[in-house]
Amino acid sequence: MGRAFRMQPVTLAVVLVATVFVIDLCLPLGVASAVPYTFAVLLALRAKSGWVGPTVAVLCGVLTFVKMGIVPERGNTEMWKVIANRCLALFAIGMTTLLGLLRRRAEAQVRQHESDLARMSRLAVAGELATVLAHELNQPLAAVCLQADMAALLATESTSAGLRAALGEVAEQSHRAAEIVRSIRRTVRRTDTERGPVDLNEAVRVVARLLEWRARRTGVSVELNLAPEPLPPTYGDRVQLEQVLFNLLQNAIEAVETVHGPRVIVMETAPVGVWLTAHVRDSGPGLADPERVFEQFYTTKPEGMGLGLAISRSIVTAHGGVLTAVARPEGGAEFTCILPIYREEKG
Ligand code: ADP
């Protein structure tokens, strides 16, 4: 089923090329009947493999001129007009291919961005899990290490050699376990961050674009109400801040999908004194306890992990900002992210 669907654009394009070629052959040379090849190129450009579009374009270009060698009949049209017609068709095929390829490249960049965010997100979740584990296991492990050390010290000559060896082993292994927990924590925390000025409007636009298809699929409309440009930047890791907005928008989409009635989300940015604010308002079911949603592992979703908002809050806090949530009196939830404006020091 999936395979047949993937084959479709290529098959259709080939059928269309053949059809246009046959029709083109049936008409006199003077008729500009090669232009419909552009539709075949457009179809071929939708194929998964990047080489299909250009290959079909080259084939169409060749067939456009092959016809001149097969059909001598040119009606009342002069030869130079016939050649001009063919060249125009070639130009149209070329331009369609170029625009299609540029579009494919832009789409690939968006997909790349999306997978970068997803990767960052997974790393953040792994980091958070490791921190929680390290925190929870640290104390019992420390106690085990201490007791094992003490037991090994207290083991006297009268204690059997086998028991002494076993106690030594317990002490060694518990120290090892504690070191493993510490090193996992260090490893996942070591995410290289690139910090610099971040345009909040641009971050909102990027995230809205990334989730556009997701929202559209379920009839959710995402409205952007952005502060007038130029907006002063905030300072920090662009990908991490995008990840926060991505979480907020994704949660908002999932929330409005659960209700009947208007499915509207508004993302708004504004400068307020020395701060920048980003609001995400939705028309979903709202929040019974706004503070709980930031707790680790709090989730109401069957597949949820309950870490997205906890991570988002720690990212915003690390950027010198604040992330809050309220239940809107008119229904739905509103998340507000406040970040400091970055002013470059002069001199
Ligand atoms: P997850 O999405 O994995 O559940 P999050 O930390 O992102 O984890 O969210 C925690 C919980 O907060 C969600 O399960 C949901 O119950 C609640 N929540 C988050 N955003 C919204 C929202 N916009 N409207 C209603 N509830 C929300």
PDB file of C-alpha atoms and ligand atoms in Angstrom, residues 247-248 250-256 280 282 284-287 292-295 297-301 303-312 332-335, ligand 1:
ATOM      1  CA  ASN A 247       6.850  22.090  23.268  1.00  0.00           C
ATOM      2  CA  LEU A 248       4.343  24.830  24.090  1.00  0.00           C
ATOM      3  CA  GLN A 250       2.771  21.059  20.364  1.00  0.00           C
ATOM      4  CA  ASN A 251       1.022  20.796  23.754  1.00  0.00           C
ATOM      5  CA  ALA A 252      -1.452  23.503  22.697  1.00  0.00           C
ATOM      6  CA  ILE A 253      -2.261  21.641  19.459  1.00  0.00           C
ATOM      7  CA  GLU A 254      -2.748  18.393  21.369  1.00  0.00           C
ATOM      8  CA  ALA A 255      -4.966  20.219  23.895  1.00  0.00           C
ATOM      9  CA  VAL A 256      -7.273  21.888  21.341  1.00  0.00           C
ATOM     10  CA  VAL A 280       0.880  30.716  23.614  1.00  0.00           C
ATOM     11  CA  ASP A 282      -5.213  27.999  23.214  1.00  0.00           C
ATOM     12  CA  GLY A 284      -8.370  23.712  24.715  1.00  0.00           C
ATOM     13  CA  PRO A 285      -9.746  22.245  27.953  1.00  0.00           C
ATOM     14  CA  GLY A 286      -7.563  24.547  30.108  1.00  0.00           C
ATOM     15  CA  LEU A 287      -5.556  23.665  33.222  1.00  0.00           C
ATOM     16  CA  ARG A 292       1.477  20.809  38.415  1.00  0.00           C
ATOM     17  CA  VAL A 293       2.077  20.746  34.668  1.00  0.00           C
ATOM     18  CA  PHE A 294       5.722  21.735  35.300  1.00  0.00           C
ATOM     19  CA  GLU A 295       6.346  18.783  37.610  1.00  0.00           C
ATOM     20  CA  PHE A 297       6.594  13.012  35.040  1.00  0.00           C
ATOM     21  CA  TYR A 298       3.227  14.752  35.358  1.00  0.00           C
ATOM     22  CA  THR A 299       1.246  13.779  32.281  1.00  0.00           C
ATOM     23  CA  THR A 300      -2.372  13.182  31.309  1.00  0.00           C
ATOM     24  CA  LYS A 301      -1.487  11.703  27.913  1.00  0.00           C
ATOM     25  CA  GLU A 303       1.928   8.223  25.506  1.00  0.00           C
ATOM     26  CA  GLY A 304       3.240  11.237  27.434  1.00  0.00           C
ATOM     27  CA  MET A 305       6.434  11.320  29.479  1.00  0.00           C
ATOM     28  CA  GLY A 306       5.592  14.429  31.429  1.00  0.00           C
ATOM     29  CA  LEU A 307       9.028  15.930  30.930  1.00  0.00           C
ATOM     30  CA  GLY A 308       8.472  18.509  28.174  1.00  0.00           C
ATOM     31  CA  LEU A 309       7.327  21.366  30.398  1.00  0.00           C
ATOM     32  CA  ALA A 310       9.785  20.531  33.192  1.00  0.00           C
ATOM     33  CA  ILE A 311      12.625  20.723  30.657  1.00  0.00           C
ATOM     34  CA  SER A 312      11.171  23.858  29.056  1.00  0.00           C
ATOM     35  CA  GLY A 332      -8.191  27.221  27.450  1.00  0.00           C
ATOM     36  CA  ALA A 333      -4.652  27.628  28.711  1.00  0.00           C
ATOM     37  CA  GLU A 334      -2.052  30.357  28.352  1.00  0.00           C
ATOM     38  CA  PHE A 335       1.676  29.782  28.684  1.00  0.00           C
TER      39      PHE A 335
HETATM   40  P1  ADP B   1       3.644  15.466  28.026  1.00  0.00           P
HETATM   41  O1  ADP B   1       3.274  16.318  26.852  1.00  0.00           O
HETATM   42  O2  ADP B   1       4.583  14.361  27.704  1.00  0.00           O
HETATM   43  O3  ADP B   1       2.449  15.003  28.819  1.00  0.00           O
HETATM   44  P2  ADP B   1       4.461  17.958  29.234  1.00  0.00           P
HETATM   45  O4  ADP B   1       5.403  18.220  30.382  1.00  0.00           O
HETATM   46  O5  ADP B   1       4.739  18.685  27.978  1.00  0.00           O
HETATM   47  O6  ADP B   1       4.482  16.391  29.024  1.00  0.00           O
HETATM   48  O7  ADP B   1       2.993  18.303  29.698  1.00  0.00           O
HETATM   49  C1  ADP B   1       2.526  17.837  30.964  1.00  0.00           C
HETATM   50  C2  ADP B   1       1.016  17.880  31.040  1.00  0.00           C
HETATM   51  O8  ADP B   1       0.564  19.242  31.095  1.00  0.00           O
HETATM   52  C3  ADP B   1       0.272  17.305  29.820  1.00  0.00           C
HETATM   53  O9  ADP B   1       0.153  15.896  29.906  1.00  0.00           O
HETATM   54  C4  ADP B   1      -1.078  17.992  29.927  1.00  0.00           C
HETATM   55  O10 ADP B   1      -1.895  17.346  30.851  1.00  0.00           O
HETATM   56  C5  ADP B   1      -0.723  19.346  30.526  1.00  0.00           C
HETATM   57  N1  ADP B   1      -0.702  20.410  29.501  1.00  0.00           N
HETATM   58  C6  ADP B   1       0.373  20.916  28.874  1.00  0.00           C
HETATM   59  N2  ADP B   1       0.024  21.872  28.011  1.00  0.00           N
HETATM   60  C7  ADP B   1      -1.324  21.988  28.077  1.00  0.00           C
HETATM   61  C8  ADP B   1      -2.293  22.819  27.421  1.00  0.00           C
HETATM   62  N3  ADP B   1      -1.946  23.732  26.521  1.00  0.00           N
HETATM   63  N4  ADP B   1      -3.601  22.659  27.770  1.00  0.00           N
HETATM   64  C9  ADP B   1      -3.970  21.734  28.687  1.00  0.00           C
HETATM   65  N5  ADP B   1      -3.094  20.936  29.348  1.00  0.00           N
HETATM   66  C10 ADP B   1      -1.789  21.047  29.049  1.00  0.00           C
END
